[in-house]
PDB file of C-alpha atoms in Angstrom:
ATOM      1  CA  MET O 242      78.926 156.983  -0.560  1.00 52.00           C
ATOM      2  CA  ALA O 243      77.540 154.390   1.825  1.00 54.00           C
ATOM      3  CA  LYS O 244      80.260 154.564   4.138  1.00 89.00           C
ATOM      4  CA  LEU O 245      79.791 152.658   7.599  1.00 96.00           C
ATOM      5  CA  SER O 246      79.550 155.018  10.248  1.00 96.00           C
ATOM      6  CA  PHE O 247      79.490 154.858  14.343  1.00 97.00           C
ATOM      7  CA  GLU O 248      75.863 154.635  14.040  1.00 96.00           C
ATOM      8  CA  ASP O 249      75.969 151.403  12.166  1.00 97.00           C
ATOM      9  CA  PHE O 250      77.756 149.407  14.522  1.00 98.00           C
ATOM     10  CA  LYS O 251      75.051 148.046  17.044  1.00 97.00           C
ATOM     11  CA  PRO O 252      76.066 146.173  20.419  1.00 98.00           C
ATOM     12  CA  GLY O 253      75.597 142.545  19.893  1.00 98.00           C
ATOM     13  CA  ALA O 254      75.877 142.489  16.120  1.00 98.00           C
ATOM     14  CA  VAL O 255      77.879 139.669  14.282  1.00 98.00           C
ATOM     15  CA  THR O 256      79.387 139.849  10.823  1.00 98.00           C
ATOM     16  CA  GLU O 257      81.725 137.355   9.239  1.00 97.00           C
ATOM     17  CA  HIS O 258      84.380 138.075   6.634  1.00 97.00           C
ATOM     18  CA  GLY O 259      86.694 135.909   4.597  1.00 94.00           C
ATOM     19  CA  PRO O 260      87.611 132.963   4.208  1.00 96.00           C
ATOM     20  CA  ARG O 261      91.036 133.025   3.129  1.00 97.00           C
ATOM     21  CA  LEU O 262      93.458 130.034   2.629  1.00 98.00           C
ATOM     22  CA  VAL O 263      96.479 130.376   4.546  1.00 98.00           C
ATOM     23  CA  THR O 264      99.446 128.650   2.605  1.00 98.00           C
ATOM     24  CA  ARG O 265     102.699 127.413   4.240  1.00 97.00           C
ATOM     25  CA  GLU O 266     104.575 129.374   1.991  1.00 98.00           C
ATOM     26  CA  GLU O 267     103.448 132.807   3.493  1.00 98.00           C
ATOM     27  CA  ILE O 268     103.614 131.267   7.127  1.00 98.00           C
ATOM     28  CA  VAL O 269     107.115 130.671   6.296  1.00 98.00           C
ATOM     29  CA  ALA O 270     107.817 134.076   4.642  1.00 98.00           C
ATOM     30  CA  PHE O 271     106.244 135.968   7.410  1.00 98.00           C
ATOM     31  CA  ALA O 272     108.267 134.132   9.986  1.00 98.00           C
ATOM     32  CA  ALA O 273     111.597 134.795   8.236  1.00 98.00           C
ATOM     33  CA  GLU O 274     110.707 138.257   7.826  1.00 98.00           C
ATOM     34  CA  PHE O 275     109.414 138.738  11.464  1.00 98.00           C
ATOM     35  CA  ASP O 276     109.536 136.115  13.737  1.00 98.00           C
ATOM     36  CA  PRO O 277     112.261 133.750  12.899  1.00 97.00           C
ATOM     37  CA  GLN O 278     111.220 130.883  15.717  1.00 96.00           C
ATOM     38  CA  PRO O 279     112.242 127.538  14.527  1.00 94.00           C
ATOM     39  CA  MET O 280     108.620 126.314  15.079  1.00 95.00           C
ATOM     40  CA  HIS O 281     107.250 129.153  12.534  1.00 97.00           C
ATOM     41  CA  LEU O 282     109.801 128.194  10.035  1.00 96.00           C
ATOM     42  CA  ASP O 283     110.701 124.381   9.922  1.00 93.00           C
ATOM     43  CA  GLU O 284     108.349 121.377  10.144  1.00 93.00           C
ATOM     44  CA  GLU O 285     110.696 119.161  11.906  1.00 92.00           C
ATOM     45  CA  ALA O 286     111.642 121.749  14.665  1.00 91.00           C
ATOM     46  CA  ALA O 287     108.167 122.619  14.824  1.00 94.00           C
ATOM     47  CA  ARG O 288     107.187 119.004  15.606  1.00 94.00           C
ATOM     48  CA  SER O 289     109.099 118.901  18.851  1.00 91.00           C
ATOM     49  CA  SER O 290     107.769 122.106  19.897  1.00 90.00           C
ATOM     50  CA  MET O 291     104.800 122.781  21.833  1.00 88.00           C
ATOM     51  CA  LEU O 292     102.817 123.619  18.791  1.00 91.00           C
ATOM     52  CA  GLY O 293     103.178 119.957  17.575  1.00 93.00           C
ATOM     53  CA  GLY O 294     104.153 121.048  14.044  1.00 96.00           C
ATOM     54  CA  LEU O 295     104.336 124.079  11.761  1.00 97.00           C
ATOM     55  CA  ALA O 296     102.166 126.826  12.721  1.00 97.00           C
ATOM     56  CA  ALA O 297     101.873 130.409  11.891  1.00 98.00           C
ATOM     57  CA  SER O 298     103.427 133.255  14.367  1.00 98.00           C
ATOM     58  CA  GLY O 299     100.653 134.666  16.179  1.00 98.00           C
ATOM     59  CA  TRP O 300     101.471 138.109  15.069  1.00 98.00           C
ATOM     60  CA  HIS O 301     101.070 136.764  11.650  1.00 98.00           C
ATOM     61  CA  THR O 302      97.311 135.612  12.597  1.00 98.00           C
ATOM     62  CA  CYS O 303      97.050 139.189  14.103  1.00 98.00           C
ATOM     63  CA  CYS O 304      97.895 140.592  10.421  1.00 98.00           C
ATOM     64  CA  LEU O 305      95.744 138.261   8.614  1.00 98.00           C
ATOM     65  CA  MET O 306      92.857 139.419  10.633  1.00 98.00           C
ATOM     66  CA  MET O 307      93.704 143.092  10.183  1.00 98.00           C
ATOM     67  CA  ARG O 308      93.596 142.237   6.435  1.00 98.00           C
ATOM     68  CA  MET O 309      90.510 140.503   6.666  1.00 98.00           C
ATOM     69  CA  ALA O 310      88.870 143.492   8.505  1.00 98.00           C
ATOM     70  CA  ALA O 311      90.152 145.873   6.280  1.00 97.00           C
ATOM     71  CA  ASP O 312      88.775 144.265   3.269  1.00 97.00           C
ATOM     72  CA  GLY O 313      85.689 143.132   5.116  1.00 97.00           C
ATOM     73  CA  PHE O 314      84.693 146.733   6.639  1.00 97.00           C
ATOM     74  CA  VAL O 315      87.356 148.990   7.694  1.00 97.00           C
ATOM     75  CA  LEU O 316      88.036 150.376   4.273  1.00 96.00           C
ATOM     76  CA  ASP O 317      84.357 150.962   3.670  1.00 96.00           C
ATOM     77  CA  SER O 318      83.926 152.772   7.240  1.00 96.00           C
ATOM     78  CA  SER O 319      84.809 156.332   8.440  1.00 95.00           C
ATOM     79  CA  SER O 320      87.657 154.468  10.772  1.00 95.00           C
ATOM     80  CA  MET O 321      90.140 156.594  11.992  1.00 94.00           C
ATOM     81  CA  GLY O 322      92.192 153.689  13.468  1.00 94.00           C
ATOM     82  CA  ALA O 323      92.432 152.449  16.785  1.00 95.00           C
ATOM     83  CA  PRO O 324      94.593 153.606  19.701  1.00 95.00           C
ATOM     84  CA  GLY O 325      95.615 149.671  20.911  1.00 96.00           C
ATOM     85  CA  VAL O 326      94.188 146.363  21.539  1.00 97.00           C
ATOM     86  CA  ASP O 327      93.511 144.344  24.494  1.00 93.00           C
ATOM     87  CA  GLU O 328      93.636 140.714  25.277  1.00 93.00           C
ATOM     88  CA  VAL O 329      94.896 138.990  22.246  1.00 98.00           C
ATOM     89  CA  LYS O 330      94.743 135.096  22.655  1.00 98.00           C
ATOM     90  CA  TRP O 331      96.603 132.687  20.806  1.00 98.00           C
ATOM     91  CA  LEU O 332      94.187 129.699  21.225  1.00 97.00           C
ATOM     92  CA  LYS O 333      95.218 127.119  18.818  1.00 97.00           C
ATOM     93  CA  PRO O 334      98.074 126.841  16.098  1.00 97.00           C
ATOM     94  CA  LEU O 335      97.073 128.236  12.619  1.00 98.00           C
ATOM     95  CA  ARG O 336      98.327 125.535  10.338  1.00 97.00           C
ATOM     96  CA  PRO O 337      99.301 125.715   6.580  1.00 97.00           C
ATOM     97  CA  GLY O 338      96.205 125.012   4.281  1.00 97.00           C
ATOM     98  CA  THR O 339      93.818 126.432   6.831  1.00 97.00           C
ATOM     99  CA  HIS O 340      90.878 128.329   5.390  1.00 98.00           C
ATOM    100  CA  ILE O 341      90.453 131.165   8.217  1.00 98.00           C
ATOM    101  CA  THR O 342      87.492 133.735   8.398  1.00 98.00           C
ATOM    102  CA  LEU O 343      86.925 136.551  10.498  1.00 98.00           C
ATOM    103  CA  ARG O 344      83.973 136.978  13.163  1.00 98.00           C
ATOM    104  CA  VAL O 345      83.379 140.412  14.060  1.00 98.00           C
ATOM    105  CA  THR O 346      81.133 141.180  17.224  1.00 98.00           C
ATOM    106  CA  VAL O 347      80.188 144.609  18.329  1.00 98.00           C
ATOM    107  CA  LEU O 348      80.513 144.681  22.400  1.00 98.00           C
ATOM    108  CA  ASP O 349      79.889 148.314  22.689  1.00 98.00           C
ATOM    109  CA  THR O 350      79.867 151.839  21.440  1.00 98.00           C
ATOM    110  CA  ARG O 351      80.143 155.242  22.932  1.00 97.00           C
ATOM    111  CA  VAL O 352      80.423 158.717  21.417  1.00 96.00           C
ATOM    112  CA  SER O 353      83.562 160.775  22.592  1.00 95.00           C
ATOM    113  CA  ASN O 354      83.105 163.310  25.035  1.00 94.00           C
ATOM    114  CA  SER O 355      85.810 165.888  23.790  1.00 94.00           C
ATOM    115  CA  ARG O 356      85.017 165.135  19.876  1.00 93.00           C
ATOM    116  CA  PRO O 357      81.369 164.534  19.690  1.00 93.00           C
ATOM    117  CA  GLU O 358      81.866 164.020  15.816  1.00 94.00           C
ATOM    118  CA  MET O 359      83.278 160.639  16.512  1.00 95.00           C
ATOM    119  CA  GLY O 360      82.836 157.717  18.987  1.00 97.00           C
ATOM    120  CA  PHE O 361      84.425 154.203  19.850  1.00 97.00           C
ATOM    121  CA  VAL O 362      83.255 150.968  18.764  1.00 98.00           C
ATOM    122  CA  LYS O 363      84.566 148.266  20.869  1.00 98.00           C
ATOM    123  CA  LEU O 364      84.913 144.956  18.732  1.00 98.00           C
ATOM    124  CA  ARG O 365      85.851 141.195  19.472  1.00 98.00           C
ATOM    125  CA  MET O 366      87.520 140.054  16.549  1.00 98.00           C
ATOM    126  CA  GLU O 367      87.906 136.271  16.466  1.00 98.00           C
ATOM    127  CA  VAL O 368      89.917 134.329  13.576  1.00 98.00           C
ATOM    128  CA  LEU O 369      88.094 130.850  12.953  1.00 98.00           C
ATOM    129  CA  HIS O 370      89.511 127.789  11.077  1.00 95.00           C
ATOM    130  CA  ASP O 371      87.636 125.629   8.815  1.00 88.00           C
ATOM    131  CA  GLU O 372      85.070 124.122  11.285  1.00 89.00           C
ATOM    132  CA  GLY O 373      84.499 127.371  13.128  1.00 92.00           C
ATOM    133  CA  VAL O 374      86.813 126.761  16.100  1.00 96.00           C
ATOM    134  CA  PRO O 375      88.325 130.097  17.231  1.00 98.00           C
ATOM    135  CA  LEU O 376      92.247 130.131  16.760  1.00 98.00           C
ATOM    136  CA  MET O 377      92.793 133.753  17.961  1.00 98.00           C
ATOM    137  CA  GLU O 378      90.772 136.223  19.694  1.00 98.00           C
ATOM    138  CA  LEU O 379      91.238 139.886  20.669  1.00 98.00           C
ATOM    139  CA  THR O 380      89.161 142.809  21.491  1.00 98.00           C
ATOM    140  CA  THR O 381      90.042 146.472  20.387  1.00 98.00           C
ATOM    141  CA  SER O 382      88.147 150.018  20.096  1.00 97.00           C
ATOM    142  CA  MET O 383      88.042 151.629  16.783  1.00 97.00           C
ATOM    143  CA  ILE O 384      87.593 155.070  16.299  1.00 96.00           C
ATOM    144  CA  MET O 385      84.782 155.864  13.941  1.00 96.00           C
ATOM    145  CA  GLY O 386      83.466 159.013  12.413  1.00 95.00           C
ATOM    146  CA  ARG O 387      79.642 159.837  13.049  1.00 95.00           C
ATOM    147  CA  ARG O 388      77.326 160.700  10.591  1.00 90.00           C
ATOM    148  CA  ALA O 389      77.450 164.459   9.751  1.00 71.00           C
ATOM    149  CA  ALA O 390      73.666 164.929  10.598  1.00 53.00           C
ATOM    150  CA  ALA O 391      74.367 163.569  13.865  1.00 51.00           C
ATOM    151  CA  THR O 392      76.794 166.061  14.793  1.00 51.00           C
ATOM    152  CA  VAL O 393      74.653 168.998  14.120  1.00 51.00           C
ATOM    153  CA  ALA O 394      72.896 169.961  17.584  1.00 50.00           C
ATOM    154  CA  ALA O 395      69.278 170.471  17.670  1.00 46.00           C
ATOM    155  CA  PRO O 396      68.073 174.154  17.835  1.00 46.00           C
TER     156      PRO O 396
ATOM    157  CA  MET L  58     124.983 126.438  25.048  1.00 52.00           C
ATOM    158  CA  ALA L  59     124.666 129.445  27.103  1.00 54.00           C
ATOM    159  CA  LYS L  60     120.890 129.620  26.270  1.00 89.00           C
ATOM    160  CA  LEU L  61     118.807 131.901  28.764  1.00 96.00           C
ATOM    161  CA  SER L  62     116.584 130.132  30.902  1.00 96.00           C
ATOM    162  CA  PHE L  63     113.749 130.966  33.158  1.00 97.00           C
ATOM    163  CA  GLU L  64     116.216 131.671  35.706  1.00 96.00           C
ATOM    164  CA  ASP L  65     118.041 134.244  34.002  1.00 97.00           C
ATOM    165  CA  PHE L  66     114.945 136.578  33.905  1.00 98.00           C
ATOM    166  CA  LYS L  67     115.045 138.712  37.036  1.00 97.00           C
ATOM    167  CA  PRO L  68     112.110 140.906  37.863  1.00 98.00           C
ATOM    168  CA  GLY L  69     113.221 144.932  37.475  1.00 98.00           C
ATOM    169  CA  ALA L  70     115.661 144.056  34.842  1.00 98.00           C
ATOM    170  CA  VAL L  71     115.909 145.956  31.700  1.00 98.00           C
ATOM    171  CA  THR L  72     117.555 145.246  28.593  1.00 98.00           C
ATOM    172  CA  GLU L  73     117.465 147.265  25.065  1.00 97.00           C
ATOM    173  CA  HIS L  74     117.835 145.748  21.749  1.00 97.00           C
ATOM    174  CA  GLY L  75     118.054 147.481  18.156  1.00 94.00           C
ATOM    175  CA  PRO L  76     118.292 150.065  16.737  1.00 96.00           C
ATOM    176  CA  ARG L  77     116.518 149.496  13.489  1.00 97.00           C
ATOM    177  CA  LEU L  78     116.007 151.844  10.751  1.00 98.00           C
ATOM    178  CA  VAL L  79     112.233 151.997   9.756  1.00 98.00           C
ATOM    179  CA  THR L  80     111.890 152.940   5.908  1.00 98.00           C
ATOM    180  CA  ARG L  81     109.217 154.355   3.991  1.00 97.00           C
ATOM    181  CA  GLU L  82     109.600 151.387   1.507  1.00 98.00           C
ATOM    182  CA  GLU L  83     108.510 148.950   4.349  1.00 98.00           C
ATOM    183  CA  ILE L  84     105.957 150.716   5.847  1.00 98.00           C
ATOM    184  CA  VAL L  85     104.177 150.873   2.450  1.00 98.00           C
ATOM    185  CA  ALA L  86     104.803 147.254   1.789  1.00 98.00           C
ATOM    186  CA  PHE L  87     103.765 145.811   4.995  1.00 98.00           C
ATOM    187  CA  ALA L  88     100.469 148.039   4.866  1.00 98.00           C
ATOM    188  CA  ALA L  89      99.781 147.049   1.009  1.00 98.00           C
ATOM    189  CA  GLU L  90      99.960 143.405   2.475  1.00 98.00           C
ATOM    190  CA  PHE L  91      98.271 143.707   5.748  1.00 98.00           C
ATOM    191  CA  ASP L  92      96.738 147.006   6.470  1.00 98.00           C
ATOM    192  CA  PRO L  93      95.947 148.950   3.392  1.00 97.00           C
ATOM    193  CA  GLN L  94      94.187 151.986   5.022  1.00 96.00           C
ATOM    194  CA  PRO L  95      95.259 155.300   3.002  1.00 94.00           C
ATOM    195  CA  MET L  96      96.961 156.550   6.024  1.00 95.00           C
ATOM    196  CA  HIS L  97      99.092 153.804   5.827  1.00 97.00           C
ATOM    197  CA  LEU L  98      99.633 153.996   1.940  1.00 96.00           C
ATOM    198  CA  ASP L  99      99.893 157.208   0.802  1.00 93.00           C
ATOM    199  CA  GLU L 100     101.299 160.553   2.263  1.00 93.00           C
ATOM    200  CA  GLU L 101      98.620 162.966   1.008  1.00 92.00           C
ATOM    201  CA  ALA L 102      95.890 160.880   2.426  1.00 91.00           C
ATOM    202  CA  ALA L 103      97.890 160.372   5.710  1.00 94.00           C
ATOM    203  CA  ARG L 104      98.409 164.263   6.073  1.00 94.00           C
ATOM    204  CA  SER L 105      94.454 164.702   6.457  1.00 91.00           C
ATOM    205  CA  SER L 106      94.122 161.618   8.898  1.00 90.00           C
ATOM    206  CA  MET L 107      94.540 161.869  12.500  1.00 88.00           C
ATOM    207  CA  LEU L 108      98.037 160.513  12.146  1.00 91.00           C
ATOM    208  CA  GLY L 109      99.004 163.935  10.466  1.00 93.00           C
ATOM    209  CA  GLY L 110     101.078 162.084   7.822  1.00 96.00           C
ATOM    210  CA  LEU L 111     102.366 158.675   6.910  1.00 97.00           C
ATOM    211  CA  ALA L 112     102.931 156.234   9.696  1.00 97.00           C
ATOM    212  CA  ALA L 113     103.576 152.504  10.163  1.00 98.00           C
ATOM    213  CA  SER L 114     100.647 150.361  10.740  1.00 98.00           C
ATOM    214  CA  GLY L 115     100.176 149.570  14.453  1.00 98.00           C
ATOM    215  CA  TRP L 116     100.408 145.755  13.639  1.00 98.00           C
ATOM    216  CA  HIS L 117     103.865 146.481  11.475  1.00 98.00           C
ATOM    217  CA  THR L 118     105.290 148.186  15.022  1.00 98.00           C
ATOM    218  CA  CYS L 119     104.138 144.749  16.740  1.00 98.00           C
ATOM    219  CA  CYS L 120     105.763 142.830  13.961  1.00 98.00           C
ATOM    220  CA  LEU L 121     109.235 144.810  14.215  1.00 98.00           C
ATOM    221  CA  MET L 122     108.786 144.356  17.887  1.00 98.00           C
ATOM    222  CA  MET L 123     108.747 140.637  17.567  1.00 98.00           C
ATOM    223  CA  ARG L 124     111.549 140.745  15.053  1.00 98.00           C
ATOM    224  CA  MET L 125     113.941 142.873  17.403  1.00 98.00           C
ATOM    225  CA  ALA L 126     112.924 140.577  20.424  1.00 98.00           C
ATOM    226  CA  ALA L 127     113.828 137.417  18.353  1.00 97.00           C
ATOM    227  CA  ASP L 128     117.251 138.942  17.377  1.00 97.00           C
ATOM    228  CA  GLY L 129     117.765 140.359  21.018  1.00 97.00           C
ATOM    229  CA  PHE L 130     117.010 137.646  23.132  1.00 97.00           C
ATOM    230  CA  VAL L 131     114.333 135.008  22.274  1.00 97.00           C
ATOM    231  CA  LEU L 132     116.312 133.049  19.530  1.00 96.00           C
ATOM    232  CA  ASP L 133     119.226 132.583  22.349  1.00 96.00           C
ATOM    233  CA  SER L 134     116.241 131.624  24.963  1.00 96.00           C
ATOM    234  CA  SER L 135     114.593 128.461  25.990  1.00 95.00           C
ATOM    235  CA  SER L 136     111.344 130.270  24.897  1.00 95.00           C
ATOM    236  CA  MET L 137     108.495 128.160  23.841  1.00 94.00           C
ATOM    237  CA  GLY L 138     106.181 131.053  22.864  1.00 94.00           C
ATOM    238  CA  ALA L 139     103.607 132.994  24.331  1.00 95.00           C
ATOM    239  CA  PRO L 140      99.940 132.400  24.954  1.00 95.00           C
ATOM    240  CA  GLY L 141      99.132 136.088  23.990  1.00 96.00           C
ATOM    241  CA  VAL L 142      99.308 139.645  24.595  1.00 97.00           C
ATOM    242  CA  ASP L 143      97.816 142.118  26.643  1.00 93.00           C
ATOM    243  CA  GLU L 144      97.435 146.049  26.656  1.00 93.00           C
ATOM    244  CA  VAL L 145      98.950 146.835  23.319  1.00 98.00           C
ATOM    245  CA  LYS L 146      99.119 150.686  23.199  1.00 98.00           C
ATOM    246  CA  TRP L 147     100.006 152.280  20.051  1.00 98.00           C
ATOM    247  CA  LEU L 148     100.773 155.588  21.427  1.00 97.00           C
ATOM    248  CA  LYS L 149     102.703 157.952  18.883  1.00 97.00           C
ATOM    249  CA  PRO L 150     103.007 157.267  14.831  1.00 97.00           C
ATOM    250  CA  LEU L 151     105.846 155.568  13.589  1.00 98.00           C
ATOM    251  CA  ARG L 152     107.225 157.641  10.675  1.00 97.00           C
ATOM    252  CA  PRO L 153     109.448 156.438   8.079  1.00 97.00           C
ATOM    253  CA  GLY L 154     113.172 157.220   8.463  1.00 97.00           C
ATOM    254  CA  THR L 155     113.169 156.420  12.123  1.00 97.00           C
ATOM    255  CA  HIS L 156     115.388 154.245  14.250  1.00 98.00           C
ATOM    256  CA  ILE L 157     113.697 152.274  16.717  1.00 98.00           C
ATOM    257  CA  THR L 158     114.851 150.306  19.655  1.00 98.00           C
ATOM    258  CA  LEU L 159     113.249 147.783  22.007  1.00 98.00           C
ATOM    259  CA  ARG L 160     113.287 148.186  25.498  1.00 98.00           C
ATOM    260  CA  VAL L 161     112.208 145.185  27.700  1.00 98.00           C
ATOM    261  CA  THR L 162     111.317 145.127  31.220  1.00 98.00           C
ATOM    262  CA  VAL L 163     110.878 141.962  33.325  1.00 98.00           C
ATOM    263  CA  LEU L 164     107.687 142.464  35.460  1.00 98.00           C
ATOM    264  CA  ASP L 165     107.172 139.323  37.013  1.00 98.00           C
ATOM    265  CA  THR L 166     108.231 135.199  36.759  1.00 98.00           C
ATOM    266  CA  ARG L 167     106.334 132.213  38.072  1.00 97.00           C
ATOM    267  CA  VAL L 168     106.961 128.648  37.668  1.00 97.00           C
ATOM    268  CA  SER L 169     104.065 126.732  36.075  1.00 95.00           C
ATOM    269  CA  ASN L 170     102.243 124.711  38.607  1.00 94.00           C
ATOM    270  CA  SER L 171     101.039 122.038  36.225  1.00 94.00           C
ATOM    271  CA  ARG L 172     104.601 121.882  34.520  1.00 93.00           C
ATOM    272  CA  PRO L 173     107.505 122.870  36.720  1.00 93.00           C
ATOM    273  CA  GLU L 174     109.932 122.331  33.801  1.00 94.00           C
ATOM    274  CA  MET L 175     108.691 125.751  32.562  1.00 95.00           C
ATOM    275  CA  GLY L 176     107.665 129.136  33.800  1.00 97.00           C
ATOM    276  CA  PHE L 177     106.014 132.273  32.742  1.00 97.00           C
ATOM    277  CA  VAL L 178     108.186 135.386  32.282  1.00 98.00           C
ATOM    278  CA  LYS L 179     106.044 138.572  32.184  1.00 98.00           C
ATOM    279  CA  LEU L 180     107.593 141.212  30.044  1.00 98.00           C
ATOM    280  CA  ARG L 181     106.789 144.710  29.144  1.00 98.00           C
ATOM    281  CA  MET L 182     107.666 145.458  25.546  1.00 98.00           C
ATOM    282  CA  GLU L 183     108.263 149.164  24.587  1.00 98.00           C
ATOM    283  CA  VAL L 184     109.215 150.537  21.075  1.00 98.00           C
ATOM    284  CA  LEU L 185     111.079 153.632  21.428  1.00 98.00           C
ATOM    285  CA  HIS L 186     111.964 156.338  18.769  1.00 95.00           C
ATOM    286  CA  ASP L 187     115.326 157.806  18.194  1.00 88.00           C
ATOM    287  CA  GLU L 188     114.987 160.094  21.171  1.00 89.00           C
ATOM    288  CA  GLY L 189     113.939 157.503  23.588  1.00 92.00           C
ATOM    289  CA  VAL L 190     109.878 158.221  23.593  1.00 96.00           C
ATOM    290  CA  PRO L 191     107.999 155.252  23.397  1.00 98.00           C
ATOM    291  CA  LEU L 192     105.479 154.831  20.223  1.00 98.00           C
ATOM    292  CA  MET L 193     104.115 151.420  21.506  1.00 98.00           C
ATOM    293  CA  GLU L 194     104.081 149.265  24.516  1.00 98.00           C
ATOM    294  CA  LEU L 195     102.681 146.015  25.377  1.00 98.00           C
ATOM    295  CA  THR L 196     103.031 143.156  27.825  1.00 98.00           C
ATOM    296  CA  THR L 197     103.143 139.429  27.318  1.00 98.00           C
ATOM    297  CA  SER L 198     103.860 136.358  29.042  1.00 97.00           C
ATOM    298  CA  MET L 199     106.525 134.255  27.634  1.00 97.00           C
ATOM    299  CA  ILE L 200     106.753 130.471  28.202  1.00 96.00           C
ATOM    300  CA  MET L 201     110.408 129.782  29.303  1.00 96.00           C
ATOM    301  CA  GLY L 202     112.133 126.487  30.024  1.00 95.00           C
ATOM    302  CA  ARG L 203     113.962 126.165  33.391  1.00 95.00           C
ATOM    303  CA  ARG L 204     117.672 124.735  33.678  1.00 90.00           C
ATOM    304  CA  ALA L 205     117.562 121.164  33.852  1.00 71.00           C
ATOM    305  CA  ALA L 206     119.262 121.008  37.328  1.00 53.00           C
ATOM    306  CA  ALA L 207     116.163 123.166  38.797  1.00 51.00           C
ATOM    307  CA  THR L 208     113.802 120.527  37.454  1.00 50.00           C
ATOM    308  CA  VAL L 209     115.220 117.825  39.488  1.00 51.00           C
ATOM    309  CA  ALA L 210     113.504 117.328  42.767  1.00 50.00           C
ATOM    310  CA  ALA L 211     115.504 117.597  45.763  1.00 47.00           C
ATOM    311  CA  PRO L 212     115.412 113.824  47.807  1.00 47.00           C
TER     312      PRO L 212
END
C-alpha cells in the first residue's frame, strides 16, 4: 500500500502522464453521443467552422484528461473526488491522430479545517499535444486523505 | 431557417430542456471509459465513499449537460463553440434512475469588438434532478453569430 496521500503533493511539483493517441473514430463516437455539433462529426462541416477542421469536443478533451489522471495517479491515491473545476480553457483544437500527454502541477495544498483527516490539493491540469503545446488547461481542487499517522494529535 | 442568433439571447431569460433519464448502465459505462474511480463503478465501493452510493462521474454530468444543450438549442443556433467554462460545481451526486433537466439562464451578452459579426453569450447551465434541485452548475460564454442584418453598418 504505497498510495499517494495529501502529504505527497508538494506545491510546485510537476508530473507528466500518457501519452495517449486520440483517433478520429473516438472523436466522432464521443461527439455523436454527447456533443453532436457538425464541427466534431464531419470533416467538411468542420473545415468551414472556427476550428478549421475536424476536432474533438472540448468535453471529450476533459474526459481524456480525467482518464489520463485516473491512470496516472488518481487511482493510486487517497482521492475522494473533487467538488468542481475552475477555468477550463480550450486553447487549441484537438485533431485526430494526436498523441496527447497530461501535465499536472501542484499549485497549493491545505488541510481541511472541519475534517483534519483530509486536505485539498489544488492542481493545474494541462493537456499537451505531440510537441508540448497546451490544448486545454483547467484547475481543480481534489480532496485527498492524509496519512493515518498525520491525523493522530501529538500528546 | 429560424436559427437562434446572438440577438435572441436576452439577459435574464431562462429556458428548460430535457428531461432525460440517467441509467445505471450508462453511469458505469461512462466511468469505465473515462473515470474508473470505484465510486462511479461499484455500488459497494461507492457506499463507503463520500458519495454514499453509486453516482455518475462529474464529467459524465457535464457531458449529459452538453447533450441536452445541443438538443435543446445549440444545434438550432448560430453557435460557433465556446472558448471554455468557468466554475463547474458538482453540488450533489447524480444517482442512477434520476430524470435530469437542464436550466439555462442568460447572464450577459456582448458583441465582439474585433469581430462584430459575432458576440459572446454568457450562460449559467444548471442540471437539476427530478425535484428541481441543482446537481451541477457551471457558467460558459458561447460564441454566437449575429443576424446578417445586424452586421451591415448604417451609412
